[in-house]
Amino acid sequence: MLARVWSASVVGIDAVQVAVEVDVSGGLPGIALVGLPDTAVQESRERVKAAVKNAGFAFPMRKIVVNLAPADLRKEGPSFDLPISIGILAASEQVNPQLLGDYLFLGEVSLDGSLRSVAGVLPIAAAAQKMGIQGLVVPTGNAQEAAVVKGISVYGFKHLEEVVNFLNKPETYTPIEFDAKTVFDRTSIIAADLKDVKGQSHARRALEIAAAGGHNLIFVGPPGSGKTMLARRLSGILPALSFVEALEVSQIHSVAGLLKDKGSLVKERPFRSPHHSASGPSLVGGGSFPRPGEISLAHRGVLFLDELTEFKRNVLEFLRQPLEDGHVSISRTRQSVVFPAQFTLVASTNPCPCGYFGDPIQACTCSPRQREQYWAKLSGPLMDRIDLQVAVNRLKPDEMIKQDMGEDSQSVRERVIAGRDRAQKRFQDDSSVRCNAEMRSHHLRRFCQLDSTSLNLLEAAIRKLGLSARAMDRILKVSRTIADLAGEEEIKNYHVAEAIQYRTIDRIQ
C-alpha cells in the first residue's frame, strides 16, 4: 500500500515542502530510502524501526521504499523521522490516512518512540501557512515555537503513540494556543546600564548617535579606557524589537537551532560577540548545508568585534558586502541561499600593538613601521563602512574615584526612540528603510540637502582627510541622525561638523 505524508526542509531561512512517500509491498524485508537523503536521514531507518516496535506497533516485515520528493533537493537532519514513521504506519494500515494530506509532520524519534525537538520549525510553520496546510504536528518542545505563526493549527506531542491516537481520533485533541501579546508585551530589563560608565561623554554621545541611526561604530583607545564596557551597553539603548522584527530574528535563530534556549520568540535585540579567532564561515555563514553565521544571528541587533585588529584580515573582508547590502549570499554547487544581516557593527581596538599611542599617561613603545603594519589589517573600504570612529582616552585619577554616575540607559533610550520615530516618519513610503544608516543615494539627495556653509565645510573635510565618496555619504547619514536627535528637520553646519569629527581613524594613522 502507498501512503503520502507531508513534511518540509529548510533552505537558508526558507522552507520547501517535501512529500514523504512510503510504499509497502512484497519482497525481501528492508527499507530503501531515496531522494538525496544525507547521513542523518539515512540513519533514520534504524531509529524508525526501533521506535515503531517499542511504541507498541507492528513493523511490517516486507519491502519498504521511502521516497523524499522533490528528488533533486538535498534532505538533511533528523526531522524526517516522524513523517517516515507515520508513513510506514499508514502504509501498513495502522493509522487512519484521512488527515495525512492536511497536516505537515516534523520531529526526531528516539528508540523508545518519544519525540525530540528539531531545528527550523518556525520558518517551516510560516511557509506551511502560505502553502495552505491546515496544521503542524511537532514534538512538544517545538509546539510553542510553531504556534507563533497565526492561521495554522499546531499540535505538540511527546510520543509517537500520541501522534497515532491523534490521527485516529482527532476530535479529542485541541491545538496549542499562543498569546503573542502576553509573551511579547513586557518590561525590558537592561542588565548593562550606561550609568555605570564614568566620564567618556564623547564616547557616550557616539553610542547614542549609533543607536538612533543604526550606524556602525568603532572605539579606538588604550587598554583600560572602557571600550568594551561602552560597546556592551549599546543594545540597552536600542528600541525594543517590534513583533515583525522579533519574528525575523526568531526564524534565523530557529534555523541555527538556538531558539530552544530562548523560548518561542527572541524578545531582545541580539548581541553577538565572536572571538577574534573566528573563521570566515563562522562569521558570515556557510557549510555544505549553509547555516547562518554570526552576522545573521546579529540581525536587527549588535555585532561586537572586540580587538578588531586581532581578526584575520581575510575574515574581516567578508564583512564588506553584508555591511553595504544588509544580507549575505552563500553559493554552493547545488544551491544558493541568502541570509539577512542588517546589524549594527560595534568594534574596539588599540591604537597600536603596545596600545598606548597618543596616550597622555604612558608613552608608546611602537615604531612607525609597527603602527603602519598594525593598521594595515583594516582595509580602507572596510573602514569607510564604519560611520563613527571614536577615540577613547583613559580616565584621569580624579574621574576614576568620583562617585557621580552618568546618565542611565533608559533616559538615553527615550531620546533614541524619539530620533528613530522622526526617521521612520520620513521613510513611511519606503518600507525597505528603517533607520538613517540604511539610506541609499536617492534618499541622501532627498533628505540630506545642505546649505552653502555646510557644503563648504564638507568639501574642506574631504580635501583635508582624503575621504572617499562612501565616507562622505556616511557623514551625511550621521549628520541626518544628529539633526533628528536635536529635533530639527534641516541639517545645519554644526550637525555636519559633529559628524566630521567622528572620522578619527582617518586622522590617527
mmCIF file of N, CA, C and O in Angstrom, residues 349-430:
data_model
loop_
_atom_site.group_PDB
_atom_site.id
_atom_site.type_symbol
_atom_site.label_atom_id
_atom_site.label_comp_id
_atom_site.label_asym_id
_atom_site.label_seq_id
_atom_site.Cartn_x
_atom_site.Cartn_y
_atom_site.Cartn_z
ATOM 1 N N THR A 349 39.418 48.555 19.344
ATOM 2 C CA THR A 349 40.798 48.176 19.078
ATOM 3 C C THR A 349 41.737 49.141 19.772
ATOM 4 O O THR A 349 41.361 50.273 20.111
ATOM 5 N N ASN A 350 42.965 48.690 19.982
ATOM 6 C CA ASN A 350 44.016 49.571 20.486
ATOM 7 C C ASN A 350 44.583 50.398 19.334
ATOM 8 O O ASN A 350 44.519 49.972 18.175
ATOM 9 N N PRO A 351 45.179 51.544 19.620
ATOM 10 C CA PRO A 351 45.712 52.372 18.528
ATOM 11 C C PRO A 351 47.032 51.870 17.961
ATOM 12 O O PRO A 351 47.487 52.364 16.934
ATOM 13 N N CYS A 352 47.665 50.880 18.629
ATOM 14 C CA CYS A 352 48.952 50.361 18.172
ATOM 15 C C CYS A 352 49.199 49.030 18.875
ATOM 16 O O CYS A 352 48.447 48.654 19.782
ATOM 17 N N PRO A 353 50.230 48.290 18.491
ATOM 18 C CA PRO A 353 50.470 46.994 19.150
ATOM 19 C C PRO A 353 50.641 47.079 20.661
ATOM 20 O O PRO A 353 50.140 46.211 21.388
ATOM 21 N N CYS A 354 51.359 48.079 21.169
ATOM 22 C CA CYS A 354 51.519 48.184 22.621
ATOM 23 C C CYS A 354 50.282 48.771 23.283
ATOM 24 O O CYS A 354 50.069 48.602 24.484
ATOM 25 N N GLY A 355 49.471 49.507 22.496
ATOM 26 C CA GLY A 355 48.200 50.024 22.995
ATOM 27 C C GLY A 355 48.224 51.441 23.494
ATOM 28 O O GLY A 355 47.178 51.971 23.875
ATOM 29 N N TYR A 356 49.396 52.134 23.476
ATOM 30 C CA TYR A 356 49.471 53.433 24.143
ATOM 31 C C TYR A 356 49.847 54.587 23.217
ATOM 32 O O TYR A 356 50.274 55.638 23.683
ATOM 33 N N PHE A 357 49.685 54.418 21.920
ATOM 34 C CA PHE A 357 49.964 55.525 21.005
ATOM 35 C C PHE A 357 48.967 56.658 21.248
ATOM 36 O O PHE A 357 47.753 56.455 21.212
ATOM 37 N N GLY A 358 49.479 57.846 21.494
ATOM 38 C CA GLY A 358 48.619 59.001 21.754
ATOM 39 C C GLY A 358 48.123 59.100 23.181
ATOM 40 O O GLY A 358 47.384 60.029 23.519
ATOM 41 N N ASP A 359 48.513 58.160 24.054
ATOM 42 C CA ASP A 359 48.054 58.190 25.443
ATOM 43 C C ASP A 359 48.868 59.218 26.228
ATOM 44 O O ASP A 359 50.108 59.183 26.199
ATOM 45 N N PRO A 360 48.221 60.151 26.942
ATOM 46 C CA PRO A 360 48.957 61.178 27.668
ATOM 47 C C PRO A 360 49.641 60.669 28.938
ATOM 48 O O PRO A 360 50.471 61.366 29.517
ATOM 49 N N ILE A 361 49.301 59.454 29.373
ATOM 50 C CA ILE A 361 49.833 58.938 30.636
ATOM 51 C C ILE A 361 51.036 58.036 30.419
ATOM 52 O O ILE A 361 52.055 58.151 31.109
ATOM 53 N N GLN A 362 50.952 57.130 29.446
ATOM 54 C CA GLN A 362 52.034 56.166 29.212
ATOM 55 C C GLN A 362 52.520 56.284 27.779
ATOM 56 O O GLN A 362 51.734 56.361 26.834
ATOM 57 N N ALA A 363 53.834 56.300 27.615
ATOM 58 C CA ALA A 363 54.429 56.501 26.299
ATOM 59 C C ALA A 363 54.323 55.244 25.443
ATOM 60 O O ALA A 363 54.390 54.118 25.945
ATOM 61 N N CYS A 364 54.165 55.445 24.142
ATOM 62 C CA CYS A 364 54.099 54.342 23.187
ATOM 63 C C CYS A 364 55.505 53.829 22.886
ATOM 64 O O CYS A 364 56.451 54.607 22.737
ATOM 65 N N THR A 365 55.654 52.520 22.792
ATOM 66 C CA THR A 365 56.957 51.908 22.506
ATOM 67 C C THR A 365 57.037 51.356 21.084
ATOM 68 O O THR A 365 58.006 50.672 20.737
ATOM 69 N N CYS A 366 56.024 51.619 20.271
ATOM 70 C CA CYS A 366 55.969 51.068 18.905
ATOM 71 C C CYS A 366 56.645 52.009 17.919
ATOM 72 O O CYS A 366 56.577 53.237 18.050
ATOM 73 N N SER A 367 57.258 51.447 16.923
ATOM 74 C CA SER A 367 57.851 52.244 15.847
ATOM 75 C C SER A 367 56.774 52.611 14.832
ATOM 76 O O SER A 367 55.719 51.968 14.766
ATOM 77 N N PRO A 368 57.007 53.651 14.029
ATOM 78 C CA PRO A 368 56.034 53.994 12.985
ATOM 79 C C PRO A 368 55.731 52.822 12.051
ATOM 80 O O PRO A 368 54.601 52.648 11.607
ATOM 81 N N ARG A 369 56.757 52.011 11.762
ATOM 82 C CA ARG A 369 56.554 50.857 10.893
ATOM 83 C C ARG A 369 55.615 49.841 11.542
ATOM 84 O O ARG A 369 54.742 49.273 10.879
ATOM 85 N N GLN A 370 55.755 49.618 12.847
ATOM 86 C CA GLN A 370 54.886 48.682 13.554
ATOM 87 C C GLN A 370 53.439 49.169 13.557
ATOM 88 O O GLN A 370 52.503 48.384 13.386
ATOM 89 N N ARG A 371 53.260 50.474 13.765
ATOM 90 C CA ARG A 371 51.898 51.026 13.758
ATOM 91 C C ARG A 371 51.280 50.915 12.369
ATOM 92 O O ARG A 371 50.092 50.621 12.219
ATOM 93 N N GLU A 372 52.096 51.128 11.352
ATOM 94 C CA GLU A 372 51.596 51.025 9.974
ATOM 95 C C GLU A 372 51.144 49.605 9.661
ATOM 96 O O GLU A 372 50.078 49.399 9.062
ATOM 97 N N GLN A 373 51.960 48.624 10.068
ATOM 98 C CA GLN A 373 51.583 47.225 9.839
ATOM 99 C C GLN A 373 50.353 46.839 10.648
ATOM 100 O O GLN A 373 49.524 46.041 10.191
ATOM 101 N N TYR A 374 50.223 47.424 11.823
ATOM 102 C CA TYR A 374 49.084 47.134 12.695
ATOM 103 C C TYR A 374 47.781 47.581 12.044
ATOM 104 O O TYR A 374 46.805 46.834 11.989
ATOM 105 N N TRP A 375 47.780 48.800 11.511
ATOM 106 C CA TRP A 375 46.558 49.323 10.891
ATOM 107 C C TRP A 375 46.317 48.766 9.500
ATOM 108 O O TRP A 375 45.197 48.854 8.973
ATOM 109 N N ALA A 376 47.339 48.164 8.903
ATOM 110 C CA ALA A 376 47.180 47.585 7.564
ATOM 111 C C ALA A 376 46.229 46.396 7.581
ATOM 112 O O ALA A 376 45.737 45.975 6.530
ATOM 113 N N LYS A 377 45.943 45.844 8.779
ATOM 114 C CA LYS A 377 44.989 44.742 8.877
ATOM 115 C C LYS A 377 43.572 45.192 8.553
ATOM 116 O O LYS A 377 42.710 44.377 8.231
ATOM 117 N N LEU A 378 43.322 46.501 8.654
ATOM 118 C CA LEU A 378 41.988 47.047 8.374
ATOM 119 C C LEU A 378 42.048 47.796 7.052
ATOM 120 O O LEU A 378 42.708 48.822 6.936
ATOM 121 N N SER A 379 41.365 47.292 6.058
ATOM 122 C CA SER A 379 41.411 47.909 4.733
ATOM 123 C C SER A 379 40.610 49.207 4.696
ATOM 124 O O SER A 379 39.687 49.418 5.491
ATOM 125 N N GLY A 380 40.971 50.059 3.753
ATOM 126 C CA GLY A 380 40.256 51.314 3.583
ATOM 127 C C GLY A 380 38.776 51.122 3.287
ATOM 128 O O GLY A 380 37.925 51.789 3.896
ATOM 129 N N PRO A 381 38.404 50.219 2.368
ATOM 130 C CA PRO A 381 36.976 50.002 2.101
ATOM 131 C C PRO A 381 36.191 49.543 3.319
ATOM 132 O O PRO A 381 35.025 49.908 3.480
ATOM 133 N N LEU A 382 36.817 48.746 4.185
ATOM 134 C CA LEU A 382 36.115 48.319 5.396
ATOM 135 C C LEU A 382 35.916 49.493 6.340
ATOM 136 O O LEU A 382 34.827 49.686 6.888
ATOM 137 N N MET A 383 36.950 50.309 6.533
ATOM 138 C CA MET A 383 36.827 51.446 7.446
ATOM 139 C C MET A 383 35.860 52.491 6.915
ATOM 140 O O MET A 383 35.224 53.199 7.689
ATOM 141 N N ASP A 384 35.759 52.603 5.598
ATOM 142 C CA ASP A 384 34.782 53.521 5.010
ATOM 143 C C ASP A 384 33.360 53.180 5.431
ATOM 144 O O ASP A 384 32.490 54.043 5.487
ATOM 145 N N ARG A 385 33.122 51.907 5.712
ATOM 146 C CA ARG A 385 31.783 51.452 6.057
ATOM 147 C C ARG A 385 31.467 51.614 7.545
ATOM 148 O O ARG A 385 30.381 51.259 7.990
ATOM 149 N N ILE A 386 32.408 52.101 8.304
ATOM 150 C CA ILE A 386 32.185 52.363 9.730
ATOM 151 C C ILE A 386 31.951 53.857 9.899
ATOM 152 O O ILE A 386 32.863 54.675 9.730
ATOM 153 N N ASP A 387 30.735 54.230 10.243
ATOM 154 C CA ASP A 387 30.318 55.627 10.247
ATOM 155 C C ASP A 387 30.979 56.452 11.335
ATOM 156 O O ASP A 387 31.345 57.612 11.117
ATOM 157 N N LEU A 388 31.083 55.873 12.537
ATOM 158 C CA LEU A 388 31.557 56.609 13.703
ATOM 159 C C LEU A 388 32.870 56.009 14.187
ATOM 160 O O LEU A 388 32.913 54.844 14.591
ATOM 161 N N GLN A 389 33.920 56.802 14.136
ATOM 162 C CA GLN A 389 35.252 56.346 14.543
ATOM 163 C C GLN A 389 35.696 57.230 15.701
ATOM 164 O O GLN A 389 35.982 58.414 15.521
ATOM 165 N N VAL A 390 35.725 56.654 16.881
ATOM 166 C CA VAL A 390 35.825 57.452 18.099
ATOM 167 C C VAL A 390 37.060 57.084 18.908
ATOM 168 O O VAL A 390 37.294 55.904 19.201
ATOM 169 N N ALA A 391 37.845 58.108 19.290
ATOM 170 C CA ALA A 391 38.986 57.902 20.178
ATOM 171 C C ALA A 391 38.501 57.937 21.624
ATOM 172 O O ALA A 391 37.760 58.843 22.018
ATOM 173 N N VAL A 392 38.914 56.932 22.396
ATOM 174 C CA VAL A 392 38.528 56.842 23.804
ATOM 175 C C VAL A 392 39.799 56.908 24.648
ATOM 176 O O VAL A 392 40.673 56.038 24.529
ATOM 177 N N ASN A 393 39.912 57.925 25.485
ATOM 178 C CA ASN A 393 41.079 58.091 26.337
ATOM 179 C C ASN A 393 40.821 57.504 27.721
ATOM 180 O O ASN A 393 39.680 57.395 28.167
ATOM 181 N N ARG A 394 41.898 57.152 28.400
ATOM 182 C CA ARG A 394 41.760 56.660 29.762
ATOM 183 C C ARG A 394 41.322 57.779 30.697
ATOM 184 O O ARG A 394 41.655 58.955 30.487
ATOM 185 N N LEU A 395 40.578 57.407 31.722
ATOM 186 C CA LEU A 395 40.112 58.387 32.690
ATOM 187 C C LEU A 395 41.272 58.900 33.544
ATOM 188 O O LEU A 395 42.211 58.164 33.852
ATOM 189 N N LYS A 396 41.150 60.145 33.929
ATOM 190 C CA LYS A 396 42.119 60.708 34.869
ATOM 191 C C LYS A 396 41.812 60.181 36.273
ATOM 192 O O LYS A 396 40.696 59.764 36.557
ATOM 193 N N PRO A 397 42.803 60.210 37.176
ATOM 194 C CA PRO A 397 42.579 59.675 38.526
ATOM 195 C C PRO A 397 41.376 60.275 39.239
ATOM 196 O O PRO A 397 40.618 59.545 39.894
ATOM 197 N N ASP A 398 41.173 61.590 39.119
ATOM 198 C CA ASP A 398 40.041 62.204 39.810
ATOM 199 C C ASP A 398 38.709 61.757 39.218
ATOM 200 O O ASP A 398 37.696 61.676 39.916
ATOM 201 N N GLU A 399 38.680 61.431 37.903
ATOM 202 C CA GLU A 399 37.453 60.934 37.276
ATOM 203 C C GLU A 399 37.157 59.499 37.708
ATOM 204 O O GLU A 399 35.995 59.110 37.844
ATOM 205 N N MET A 400 38.196 58.710 37.923
ATOM 206 C CA MET A 400 38.004 57.319 38.307
ATOM 207 C C MET A 400 37.435 57.172 39.710
ATOM 208 O O MET A 400 36.636 56.274 39.981
ATOM 209 N N ILE A 401 37.833 58.059 40.640
ATOM 210 C CA ILE A 401 37.407 57.911 42.032
ATOM 211 C C ILE A 401 36.133 58.669 42.355
ATOM 212 O O ILE A 401 35.577 58.511 43.442
ATOM 213 N N LYS A 402 35.634 59.469 41.432
ATOM 214 C CA LYS A 402 34.421 60.219 41.725
ATOM 215 C C LYS A 402 33.221 59.276 41.808
ATOM 216 O O LYS A 402 33.166 58.243 41.140
ATOM 217 N N GLN A 403 32.252 59.659 42.622
ATOM 218 C CA GLN A 403 31.089 58.818 42.871
ATOM 219 C C GLN A 403 29.922 59.131 41.928
ATOM 220 O O GLN A 403 28.964 58.379 41.857
ATOM 221 N N ASP A 404 29.983 60.264 41.248
ATOM 222 C CA ASP A 404 28.884 60.665 40.369
ATOM 223 C C ASP A 404 28.758 59.695 39.198
ATOM 224 O O ASP A 404 29.739 59.377 38.521
ATOM 225 N N MET A 405 27.534 59.233 38.988
ATOM 226 C CA MET A 405 27.264 58.316 37.879
ATOM 227 C C MET A 405 26.780 59.086 36.655
ATOM 228 O O MET A 405 26.251 60.201 36.768
ATOM 229 N N GLY A 406 26.934 58.490 35.486
ATOM 230 C CA GLY A 406 26.457 59.116 34.272
ATOM 231 C C GLY A 406 24.972 58.910 34.063
ATOM 232 O O GLY A 406 24.277 58.298 34.878
ATOM 233 N N GLU A 407 24.475 59.414 32.961
ATOM 234 C CA GLU A 407 23.056 59.282 32.621
ATOM 235 C C GLU A 407 22.722 57.815 32.391
ATOM 236 O O GLU A 407 23.498 57.072 31.796
ATOM 237 N N ASP A 408 21.545 57.380 32.854
ATOM 238 C CA ASP A 408 21.181 55.969 32.731
ATOM 239 C C ASP A 408 20.711 55.638 31.326
ATOM 240 O O ASP A 408 20.336 56.513 30.540
ATOM 241 N N SER A 409 20.702 54.356 31.005
ATOM 242 C CA SER A 409 20.346 53.902 29.659
ATOM 243 C C SER A 409 18.914 54.236 29.285
ATOM 244 O O SER A 409 18.620 54.533 28.121
ATOM 245 N N GLN A 410 17.997 54.181 30.239
ATOM 246 C CA GLN A 410 16.593 54.428 29.925
ATOM 247 C C GLN A 410 16.381 55.841 29.403
ATOM 248 O O GLN A 410 15.625 56.057 28.449
ATOM 249 N N SER A 411 17.055 56.817 30.001
ATOM 250 C CA SER A 411 16.921 58.207 29.543
ATOM 251 C C SER A 411 17.467 58.372 28.131
ATOM 252 O O SER A 411 16.859 59.044 27.292
ATOM 253 N N VAL A 412 18.612 57.768 27.881
ATOM 254 C CA VAL A 412 19.200 57.839 26.536
ATOM 255 C C VAL A 412 18.311 57.115 25.533
ATOM 256 O O VAL A 412 18.107 57.578 24.403
ATOM 257 N N ARG A 413 17.762 55.985 25.968
ATOM 258 C CA ARG A 413 16.908 55.193 25.082
ATOM 259 C C ARG A 413 15.684 55.979 24.637
ATOM 260 O O ARG A 413 15.252 55.862 23.487
ATOM 261 N N GLU A 414 15.126 56.808 25.500
ATOM 262 C CA GLU A 414 13.960 57.614 25.135
ATOM 263 C C GLU A 414 14.303 58.600 24.023
ATOM 264 O O GLU A 414 13.505 58.803 23.100
ATOM 265 N N ARG A 415 15.493 59.199 24.098
ATOM 266 C CA ARG A 415 15.905 60.114 23.024
ATOM 267 C C ARG A 415 16.154 59.347 21.728
ATOM 268 O O ARG A 415 15.842 59.842 20.638
ATOM 269 N N VAL A 416 16.729 58.170 21.857
ATOM 270 C CA VAL A 416 16.989 57.335 20.675
ATOM 271 C C VAL A 416 15.680 56.973 19.985
ATOM 272 O O VAL A 416 15.558 57.068 18.754
ATOM 273 N N ILE A 417 14.682 56.580 20.761
ATOM 274 C CA ILE A 417 13.383 56.211 20.194
ATOM 275 C C ILE A 417 12.746 57.409 19.503
ATOM 276 O O ILE A 417 12.181 57.287 18.403
ATOM 277 N N ALA A 418 12.855 58.590 20.125
ATOM 278 C CA ALA A 418 12.290 59.802 19.510
ATOM 279 C C ALA A 418 12.985 60.101 18.185
ATOM 280 O O ALA A 418 12.329 60.461 17.189
ATOM 281 N N GLY A 419 14.309 59.945 18.147
ATOM 282 C CA GLY A 419 15.041 60.178 16.903
ATOM 283 C C GLY A 419 14.674 59.182 15.825
ATOM 284 O O GLY A 419 14.512 59.538 14.652
ATOM 285 N N ARG A 420 14.513 57.910 16.202
ATOM 286 C CA ARG A 420 14.129 56.885 15.220
ATOM 287 C C ARG A 420 12.706 57.111 14.716
ATOM 288 O O ARG A 420 12.409 56.842 13.550
ATOM 289 N N ASP A 421 11.830 57.577 15.589
ATOM 290 C CA ASP A 421 10.456 57.851 15.166
ATOM 291 C C ASP A 421 10.435 58.935 14.097
ATOM 292 O O ASP A 421 9.665 58.849 13.125
ATOM 293 N N ARG A 422 11.262 59.961 14.258
ATOM 294 C CA ARG A 422 11.326 61.021 13.240
ATOM 295 C C ARG A 422 11.821 60.455 11.914
ATOM 296 O O ARG A 422 11.305 60.814 10.842
ATOM 297 N N ALA A 423 12.802 59.585 11.973
ATOM 298 C CA ALA A 423 13.323 58.986 10.743
ATOM 299 C C ALA A 423 12.283 58.094 10.079
ATOM 300 O O ALA A 423 12.117 58.113 8.851
ATOM 301 N N GLN A 424 11.561 57.299 10.867
ATOM 302 C CA GLN A 424 10.572 56.379 10.300
ATOM 303 C C GLN A 424 9.411 57.123 9.664
ATOM 304 O O GLN A 424 8.850 56.666 8.671
ATOM 305 N N LYS A 425 9.046 58.264 10.207
ATOM 306 C CA LYS A 425 8.010 59.084 9.566
ATOM 307 C C LYS A 425 8.502 59.587 8.210
ATOM 308 O O LYS A 425 7.733 59.708 7.262
ATOM 309 N N ARG A 426 9.774 59.876 8.124
ATOM 310 C CA ARG A 426 10.357 60.349 6.872
ATOM 311 C C ARG A 426 10.358 59.238 5.821
ATOM 312 O O ARG A 426 10.201 59.498 4.629
ATOM 313 N N PHE A 427 10.530 57.981 6.273
ATOM 314 C CA PHE A 427 10.613 56.854 5.344
ATOM 315 C C PHE A 427 9.316 56.052 5.293
ATOM 316 O O PHE A 427 9.330 54.885 4.901
ATOM 317 N N GLN A 428 8.206 56.644 5.678
ATOM 318 C CA GLN A 428 6.963 55.878 5.771
ATOM 319 C C GLN A 428 6.490 55.344 4.425
ATOM 320 O O GLN A 428 5.721 54.382 4.363
ATOM 321 N N ASP A 429 6.951 55.945 3.328
ATOM 322 C CA ASP A 429 6.565 55.467 1.998
ATOM 323 C C ASP A 429 7.544 54.436 1.436
ATOM 324 O O ASP A 429 7.370 53.958 0.318
ATOM 325 N N ASP A 430 8.583 54.110 2.210
ATOM 326 C CA ASP A 430 9.604 53.160 1.758
ATOM 327 C C ASP A 430 9.875 52.174 2.886
ATOM 328 O O ASP A 430 10.648 52.444 3.806
#
